[in-house]
Coordinates of C-alpha atoms in Angstrom, one line a residue:
M34 CA -65.1 -27.7 75.8
E35 CA -66.0 -29.7 72.8
A36 CA -66.1 -26.5 70.9
M37 CA -62.6 -25.8 72.0
E38 CA -61.4 -29.2 71.0
V39 CA -63.0 -28.8 67.6
Q40 CA -61.4 -25.4 67.3
I41 CA -58.0 -26.9 68.4
N42 CA -58.4 -29.7 65.9
E43 CA -59.2 -27.2 63.2
L44 CA -56.3 -25.0 64.2
T45 CA -54.0 -28.1 64.3
D46 CA -55.2 -29.1 60.8
Q47 CA -54.6 -25.5 59.6
L48 CA -51.2 -25.5 61.3
T49 CA -50.3 -28.8 59.7
Q50 CA -51.4 -27.5 56.3
K51 CA -49.4 -24.3 56.8
T52 CA -46.4 -26.4 57.9
D53 CA -46.7 -28.6 54.8
Q54 CA -47.1 -25.5 52.6
L55 CA -44.0 -24.0 54.3
K56 CA -42.0 -27.2 53.8
N57 CA -43.1 -27.2 50.1
T58 CA -42.2 -23.6 49.7
E59 CA -38.8 -24.1 51.4
Y60 CA -38.2 -27.2 49.2
N61 CA -39.2 -25.1 46.1
A62 CA -36.9 -22.3 47.2
V63 CA -34.0 -24.6 47.7
R64 CA -34.7 -26.3 44.4
L65 CA -34.9 -22.9 42.6
Q66 CA -31.8 -21.7 44.4
T67 CA -29.9 -24.8 43.2
K68 CA -31.2 -24.2 39.6
L69 CA -30.2 -20.5 39.9
N70 CA -26.7 -21.4 41.1
L71 CA -26.3 -23.9 38.3
A72 CA -27.5 -21.3 35.8
L73 CA -25.1 -18.7 37.2
M74 CA -22.2 -21.1 37.0
S75 CA -23.1 -22.0 33.4
V76 CA -23.4 -18.3 32.5
D77 CA -20.2 -17.5 34.2
H78 CA -18.5 -20.3 32.3
L79 CA -20.0 -19.1 29.0
L80 CA -18.9 -15.6 29.7
S81 CA -15.4 -16.4 30.9
S82 CA -14.6 -18.4 27.8
P83 CA -15.2 -15.5 25.4
R84 CA -13.5 -13.2 27.9
K85 CA -10.4 -15.3 27.8
Q86 CA -10.5 -15.5 24.0
H87 CA -11.1 -11.8 23.9
A88 CA -8.1 -11.2 26.2
V89 CA -5.9 -13.5 24.1
E90 CA -7.1 -11.7 20.9
I91 CA -6.3 -8.3 22.4
N92 CA -2.9 -9.5 23.5
H93 CA -2.2 -10.9 19.9
L94 CA -3.4 -7.6 18.3
Q95 CA -1.2 -5.6 20.7
Q96 CA 1.8 -7.7 19.7
E97 CA 1.0 -7.1 16.0
L98 CA 0.7 -3.4 16.6
D99 CA 4.0 -3.3 18.4
A100 CA 5.7 -5.2 15.6
T101 CA 4.1 -2.8 13.0
V102 CA 5.3 0.2 15.0
R103 CA 8.8 -1.2 15.1
Q104 CA 8.9 -1.9 11.4
S105 CA 7.2 1.4 10.4
P106 CA 10.5 3.4 10.1
K107 CA 12.0 0.5 8.2
K108 CA 9.1 0.6 5.7
A109 CA 9.4 4.3 5.4
N110 CA 13.2 4.0 4.6
H111 CA 12.3 1.2 2.2
A112 CA 9.8 3.4 0.5
A113 CA 12.3 6.3 0.2
R114 CA 15.0 3.9 -1.1
S115 CA 12.6 2.4 -3.7
V116 CA 11.8 6.0 -4.9
T117 CA 15.5 6.6 -5.2
I118 CA 16.0 3.3 -7.0
D119 CA 13.1 4.0 -9.3
G120 CA 14.7 7.4 -10.1
S121 CA 18.1 5.9 -10.7
A122 CA 16.6 3.1 -12.8
I123 CA 15.0 5.8 -15.1
D124 CA 18.4 7.5 -15.2
M125 CA 20.1 4.3 -16.1
A126 CA 17.6 3.5 -18.8
H127 CA 18.2 7.0 -20.3
K128 CA 22.0 6.5 -20.1
Y129 CA 21.7 3.1 -21.7
L130 CA 19.9 4.6 -24.6
Q131 CA 22.5 7.3 -25.0
E132 CA 25.3 4.8 -24.9
R133 CA 23.5 2.5 -27.4
T134 CA 23.1 5.4 -29.8
R135 CA 26.8 6.4 -29.4
N136 CA 27.9 2.8 -29.9
A137 CA 25.8 2.5 -33.1
A138 CA 27.4 5.7 -34.4
L139 CA 30.9 4.5 -33.5
H140 CA 30.2 1.1 -35.1
S141 CA 29.0 2.8 -38.3
R142 CA 32.2 4.9 -38.4
L143 CA 34.4 1.8 -37.9
Q144 CA 32.6 0.0 -40.7
N145 CA 33.1 3.0 -43.0
A146 CA 36.9 3.2 -42.1
I147 CA 37.3 -0.6 -42.7
S148 CA 35.7 -0.3 -46.1
N149 CA 37.9 2.7 -47.0
M150 CA 41.0 0.7 -46.0
Q151 CA 39.9 -2.2 -48.1
V152 CA 39.5 0.1 -51.2
H153 CA 42.9 1.7 -50.7
C154 CA 44.7 -1.6 -50.0
C155 CA 43.3 -3.4 -53.0
V156 CA 45.9 -5.3 -55.0
R157 CA 45.5 -5.2 -58.7
P158 CA 45.5 -8.5 -60.5
V159 CA 48.1 -9.3 -63.1
M160 CA 46.8 -8.4 -66.6
A161 CA 46.7 -11.1 -69.2
H162 CA 47.8 -9.0 -72.2
G163 CA 51.4 -8.5 -71.2
R164 CA 51.3 -5.8 -68.7
S165 CA 52.8 -7.9 -66.1
E166 CA 55.8 -5.8 -66.0
R167 CA 56.3 -3.5 -63.2
P168 CA 55.5 0.1 -63.8
P169 CA 58.6 2.3 -64.3
W170 CA 58.2 4.0 -61.0
R171 CA 58.4 0.7 -59.1
R172 CA 61.5 -0.7 -60.6

C-alpha cells in the first residue's frame, strides 16, 4: 500500500505540475491573444487611415476629372477661336501695312499739291525801280 501511496503522491505531484503548466499556458495564451487583438486593432487603424485618405483622394480626382471633361469642349472652342483670332490678327496686320503705305502715298501727293498751289499763288513784290504800275492787261 505504501507503494501505492508513493505512486499516488507522485501522480498528484505530476498532476499539480501539469495543472500549473496548463494554467501558465492558458495565461500565456490569453496574454498573447490580448496582444494579438491590440496589434490587429492597431493595424486596422493604420490601414483604415490610408484607406480613408485614399478614398478622399480618389473622390477629389474624380471631381477634377469631371470638371475637366465639362470644360473640354469649351477649351476646344477656345482653341478654334484663338486660331481664328490669330488668322484675323495676321490679316489685320497685313491690311494695316497696306493702309499705311496708301496713306503715305496720299500724304505725299497732298504735299506736292500744296507746294504747287503755293508756287502758282505767289504774289510778286513791288519793284523798287518804278515798275509799281499795274501792267496794261490789269488796268
